[in-house]
Short mmCIF file of C-alpha atoms in Angstrom, two decimals:
data_model
loop_
_atom_site.label_atom_id
_atom_site.label_comp_id
_atom_site.label_asym_id
_atom_site.label_seq_id
_atom_site.Cartn_x
_atom_site.Cartn_y
_atom_site.Cartn_z
CA UNK A 212 -3.81 7.57 -38.14
CA UNK A 213 -1.22 8.52 -35.51
CA UNK A 214 -3.33 11.50 -34.48
CA UNK A 215 -6.36 9.26 -34.01
CA UNK A 216 -4.31 6.88 -31.91
CA UNK A 217 -3.26 9.78 -29.71
CA UNK A 218 -6.89 10.86 -29.31
CA UNK A 219 -7.91 7.31 -28.49
CA UNK A 220 -5.16 7.00 -25.90
CA UNK A 221 -6.14 10.35 -24.41
CA UNK A 222 -9.78 9.26 -24.25
CA UNK A 223 -8.88 6.05 -22.41
CA UNK A 224 -6.47 7.81 -20.06
CA UNK A 225 -9.00 10.53 -19.20
CA UNK A 226 -11.73 7.97 -18.54
CA UNK A 227 -9.43 5.88 -16.36
CA UNK A 228 -8.38 8.87 -14.28
CA UNK A 229 -11.96 10.08 -13.83
CA UNK A 230 -13.27 6.69 -12.68
CA UNK A 231 -10.64 6.79 -9.98
CA UNK A 232 -12.80 9.48 -8.36
CA UNK A 233 -15.56 6.90 -8.00
CA UNK A 234 -13.64 3.72 -7.29
CA UNK A 235 -10.92 5.09 -5.00
CA UNK A 236 -13.23 5.96 -2.08
CA UNK A 237 -15.23 2.76 -2.66
CA UNK A 238 -12.06 0.67 -2.60
CA UNK A 239 -10.76 2.48 0.47
CA UNK A 240 -14.02 1.90 2.33
CA UNK A 241 -14.03 -1.80 1.49
CA UNK A 242 -10.41 -2.15 2.61
CA UNK A 243 -11.24 -0.55 5.95
CA UNK A 244 -14.44 -2.50 6.55
CA UNK A 245 -13.62 -5.84 4.88
CA UNK A 246 -9.82 -6.13 4.70
CA UNK A 247 -9.72 -9.93 4.64
CA UNK A 248 -12.19 -10.05 1.75
CA UNK A 249 -10.23 -7.43 -0.18
CA UNK A 250 -6.97 -9.31 0.28
CA UNK A 251 -8.57 -12.48 -1.06
CA UNK A 252 -10.22 -10.49 -3.86
CA UNK A 253 -6.88 -8.98 -4.90
CA UNK A 254 -5.29 -12.38 -5.45
CA UNK A 255 -8.39 -13.95 -6.99
CA UNK A 256 -8.79 -11.25 -9.65
CA UNK A 257 -5.37 -12.06 -11.09
CA UNK A 258 -6.93 -15.19 -12.55
CA UNK A 259 -9.26 -13.14 -14.77
CA UNK A 260 -8.50 -11.74 -18.18
CA UNK A 261 -6.71 -8.41 -18.18
CA UNK A 262 -9.77 -6.38 -19.21
CA UNK A 263 -11.91 -7.99 -16.48
CA UNK A 264 -9.52 -7.52 -13.55
CA UNK A 265 -10.60 -5.15 -10.79
CA UNK A 266 -13.56 -3.95 -12.85
CA UNK A 267 -15.40 -2.55 -9.82
CA UNK A 268 -12.38 -1.53 -7.71
CA UNK A 269 -8.92 -0.09 -8.20
CA UNK A 270 -6.06 -2.49 -8.70
CA UNK A 271 -3.97 -2.83 -5.51
CA UNK A 272 -0.72 -1.17 -6.71
CA UNK A 273 -2.63 1.76 -8.22
CA UNK A 274 -4.66 2.07 -5.02
CA UNK A 275 -1.47 2.23 -2.95
CA UNK A 276 0.16 4.68 -5.37
CA UNK A 277 -2.83 7.04 -5.33
CA UNK A 278 -2.94 6.94 -1.53
CA UNK A 279 0.72 7.90 -1.33
CA UNK A 280 0.14 10.61 -3.92
CA UNK A 281 -2.67 12.09 -1.83
CA UNK A 282 -0.47 12.07 1.27
CA UNK A 283 2.25 13.80 -0.73
CA UNK A 284 -0.17 16.47 -1.96
CA UNK A 285 -1.27 17.11 1.61
CA UNK A 286 2.33 17.63 2.64
CA UNK A 287 2.86 20.07 -0.21
CA UNK A 288 -0.32 21.92 0.74
CA UNK A 289 0.85 22.28 4.34
CA UNK A 290 4.30 23.33 3.22
CA UNK A 291 5.85 20.77 5.52
CA UNK A 292 8.58 19.37 3.27
CA UNK A 293 11.97 20.78 4.30
CA UNK A 294 14.18 17.96 3.10
CA UNK A 295 17.51 18.53 1.40
CA UNK A 296 19.59 16.71 -1.17
CA UNK A 297 18.08 13.89 -3.21
CA UNK A 298 14.72 14.03 -1.44
CA UNK A 299 14.33 17.79 -1.89
CA UNK A 300 12.90 17.08 -5.35
CA UNK A 301 9.18 16.27 -5.05
CA UNK A 302 9.35 13.55 -7.67
CA UNK A 303 12.23 11.82 -5.91
CA UNK A 304 10.43 12.09 -2.57
CA UNK A 305 7.23 10.58 -3.95
CA UNK A 306 9.12 7.76 -5.66
CA UNK A 307 11.04 7.11 -2.44
CA UNK A 308 7.80 6.84 -0.45
CA UNK A 309 6.33 4.43 -2.98
CA UNK A 310 9.35 2.18 -2.67
CA UNK A 311 9.37 2.53 1.13
CA UNK A 312 5.74 1.58 1.68
CA UNK A 313 5.85 -1.13 -0.99
CA UNK A 314 8.53 -2.81 1.10
CA UNK A 315 5.91 -3.97 3.59
CA UNK A 316 3.83 -5.85 0.97
CA UNK A 317 6.98 -7.30 -0.57
CA UNK A 318 8.47 -8.62 2.67
CA UNK A 319 5.15 -10.06 3.86
CA UNK A 320 4.51 -11.73 0.50
CA UNK A 321 7.98 -13.27 0.41
CA UNK A 322 7.58 -14.50 3.98
CA UNK A 323 4.31 -16.24 3.06
CA UNK A 324 5.87 -18.03 0.10
CA UNK A 325 8.83 -19.12 2.21
CA UNK A 326 6.54 -20.46 4.92
CA UNK A 327 4.52 -22.37 2.32
CA UNK A 328 7.73 -23.64 0.70
CA UNK A 329 6.58 -22.40 -2.67
CA UNK A 330 9.03 -21.36 -5.40
CA UNK A 331 9.80 -17.67 -5.33
CA UNK A 332 9.23 -16.19 -8.77
CA UNK A 333 7.39 -13.30 -10.38
CA UNK A 334 4.21 -15.31 -10.85
CA UNK A 335 3.95 -16.81 -7.35
CA UNK A 336 4.83 -13.50 -5.68
CA UNK A 337 2.24 -11.41 -7.48
CA UNK A 338 -0.87 -12.70 -5.70
CA UNK A 339 0.26 -12.14 -2.10
CA UNK A 340 1.96 -8.86 -3.04
CA UNK A 341 -1.23 -7.51 -4.58
CA UNK A 342 -3.20 -8.65 -1.54
CA UNK A 343 -0.81 -6.79 0.73
CA UNK A 344 -0.94 -3.59 -1.32
CA UNK A 345 -4.58 -3.09 -0.37
CA UNK A 346 -4.04 -3.06 3.39
CA UNK A 347 -0.71 -1.22 3.13
CA UNK A 348 -2.52 1.85 1.79
CA UNK A 349 -4.37 2.87 5.02
CA UNK A 350 -1.21 2.18 7.03
CA UNK A 351 0.82 4.38 4.66
CA UNK A 352 -1.81 7.12 4.78
CA UNK A 353 -1.74 7.26 8.59
CA UNK A 354 2.05 7.29 8.79
CA UNK A 355 2.31 9.89 6.03
CA UNK A 356 -0.39 12.31 7.15
CA UNK A 357 -1.05 12.08 10.90
CA UNK A 358 2.24 13.74 11.99
CA UNK A 359 1.67 16.53 9.44
CA UNK A 360 -1.87 17.18 10.66
CA UNK A 361 -0.90 16.96 14.33
CA UNK A 362 1.87 19.53 13.97
CA UNK A 363 -0.23 21.73 11.70
CA UNK A 364 -3.06 21.90 14.25
CA UNK A 365 -1.15 21.71 17.52
CA UNK A 366 2.28 23.03 16.59
CA UNK A 367 5.63 21.36 17.23
CA UNK A 368 4.85 20.37 20.83
CA UNK A 369 5.24 17.22 22.87
CA UNK A 370 1.45 16.92 23.00
CA UNK A 371 1.22 16.93 19.21
CA UNK A 372 4.02 14.40 18.96
CA UNK A 373 2.35 12.16 21.53
CA UNK A 374 -1.01 12.36 19.75
CA UNK A 375 0.60 11.49 16.41
CA UNK A 376 2.50 8.55 17.87
CA UNK A 377 -0.67 7.32 19.57
CA UNK A 378 -2.64 7.28 16.31
CA UNK A 379 0.25 5.62 14.47
CA UNK A 380 0.47 3.03 17.24
CA UNK A 381 -3.22 2.19 16.88
CA UNK A 382 -2.78 1.91 13.10
CA UNK A 383 0.24 -0.38 13.60
CA UNK A 384 -1.79 -2.66 15.88
CA UNK A 385 -4.61 -2.77 13.30
CA UNK A 386 -2.09 -3.58 10.57
CA UNK A 387 -0.37 -6.32 12.58
CA UNK A 388 -3.66 -7.95 13.56
CA UNK A 389 -4.65 -8.08 9.88
CA UNK A 390 -1.32 -9.69 9.04
CA UNK A 391 -1.63 -12.18 11.89
CA UNK A 392 -5.04 -13.26 10.62
CA UNK A 393 -3.73 -13.41 7.05
CA UNK A 394 -0.82 -15.67 8.01
CA UNK A 395 -3.12 -17.80 10.17
CA UNK A 396 -5.60 -18.19 7.33
CA UNK A 397 -3.08 -18.80 4.56
CA UNK A 398 -0.81 -21.13 6.57
CA UNK A 399 -3.40 -22.79 8.81
CA UNK A 400 -1.69 -21.32 11.85
CA UNK A 401 -3.09 -20.27 15.19
CA UNK A 402 -3.63 -16.53 15.57
CA UNK A 403 -0.63 -16.13 17.87
CA UNK A 404 1.70 -18.05 15.59
CA UNK A 405 0.47 -15.88 12.75
CA UNK A 406 1.04 -12.82 14.92
CA UNK A 407 4.64 -13.89 15.46
CA UNK A 408 5.17 -14.13 11.69
CA UNK A 409 3.49 -10.75 11.25
CA UNK A 410 5.68 -9.01 13.82
CA UNK A 411 8.93 -10.53 12.54
CA UNK A 412 8.03 -9.59 8.96
CA UNK A 413 7.07 -6.07 10.03
CA UNK A 414 10.36 -5.59 11.87
CA UNK A 415 12.35 -6.93 8.91
CA UNK A 416 10.57 -4.47 6.61
CA UNK A 417 11.39 -1.65 9.03
CA UNK A 418 15.08 -2.63 9.04
CA UNK A 419 15.16 -2.64 5.24
CA UNK A 420 13.40 0.73 5.11
CA UNK A 421 15.78 2.28 7.66
CA UNK A 422 18.76 0.98 5.69
CA UNK A 423 17.28 2.46 2.54
CA UNK A 424 16.62 5.77 4.30
CA UNK A 425 20.21 5.89 5.47
CA UNK A 426 21.47 5.20 1.96
CA UNK A 427 19.26 7.89 0.42
CA UNK A 428 20.15 10.42 3.12
CA UNK A 429 23.80 10.00 2.23
CA UNK A 430 23.16 10.96 -1.40
#
């Protein structure tokens, strides 16, 4: 009986991993082309039964985790990781990146609940956090891969650095505009008031991440 359970679990795990090959690019494309819809979809699906959730797309946290995993594999392929200490271990580095880029969804979700004066608990936080995980993935992919590709193709030059920063800057603007529209829609704000909430939340997330980086670097 135990052996059959193992086979059944293996069957389900294998199927789940293989369907990622289909639904990951589909989910990524929808996030890029219809981010507002995907953010609403992420929160709405939480109301369905477990087996019916995200039946035609990847769940937001898994989508973000796979994106970070792909960025990590690219770094390994380019041989660009020269970190020391705690982050020298690939598993620690990947886990650190998942925590780092999950900080953006968490801070933005908490800010929304505070603005709406809703109680902050695991249930109320889940919807906005899941919504944010979708749009955090492209942002994380750009930040995690563009510098690697720029230096791999152009070498460690000022031109490569400038090109990488330019692409990251465009991605940051895209990300902040999405957040401004999200805050405006969810809080019935004007775009510019929503943009102010987006920028302040983004900066707070960056401060938390930098503090975390400093703590990890000291290990």
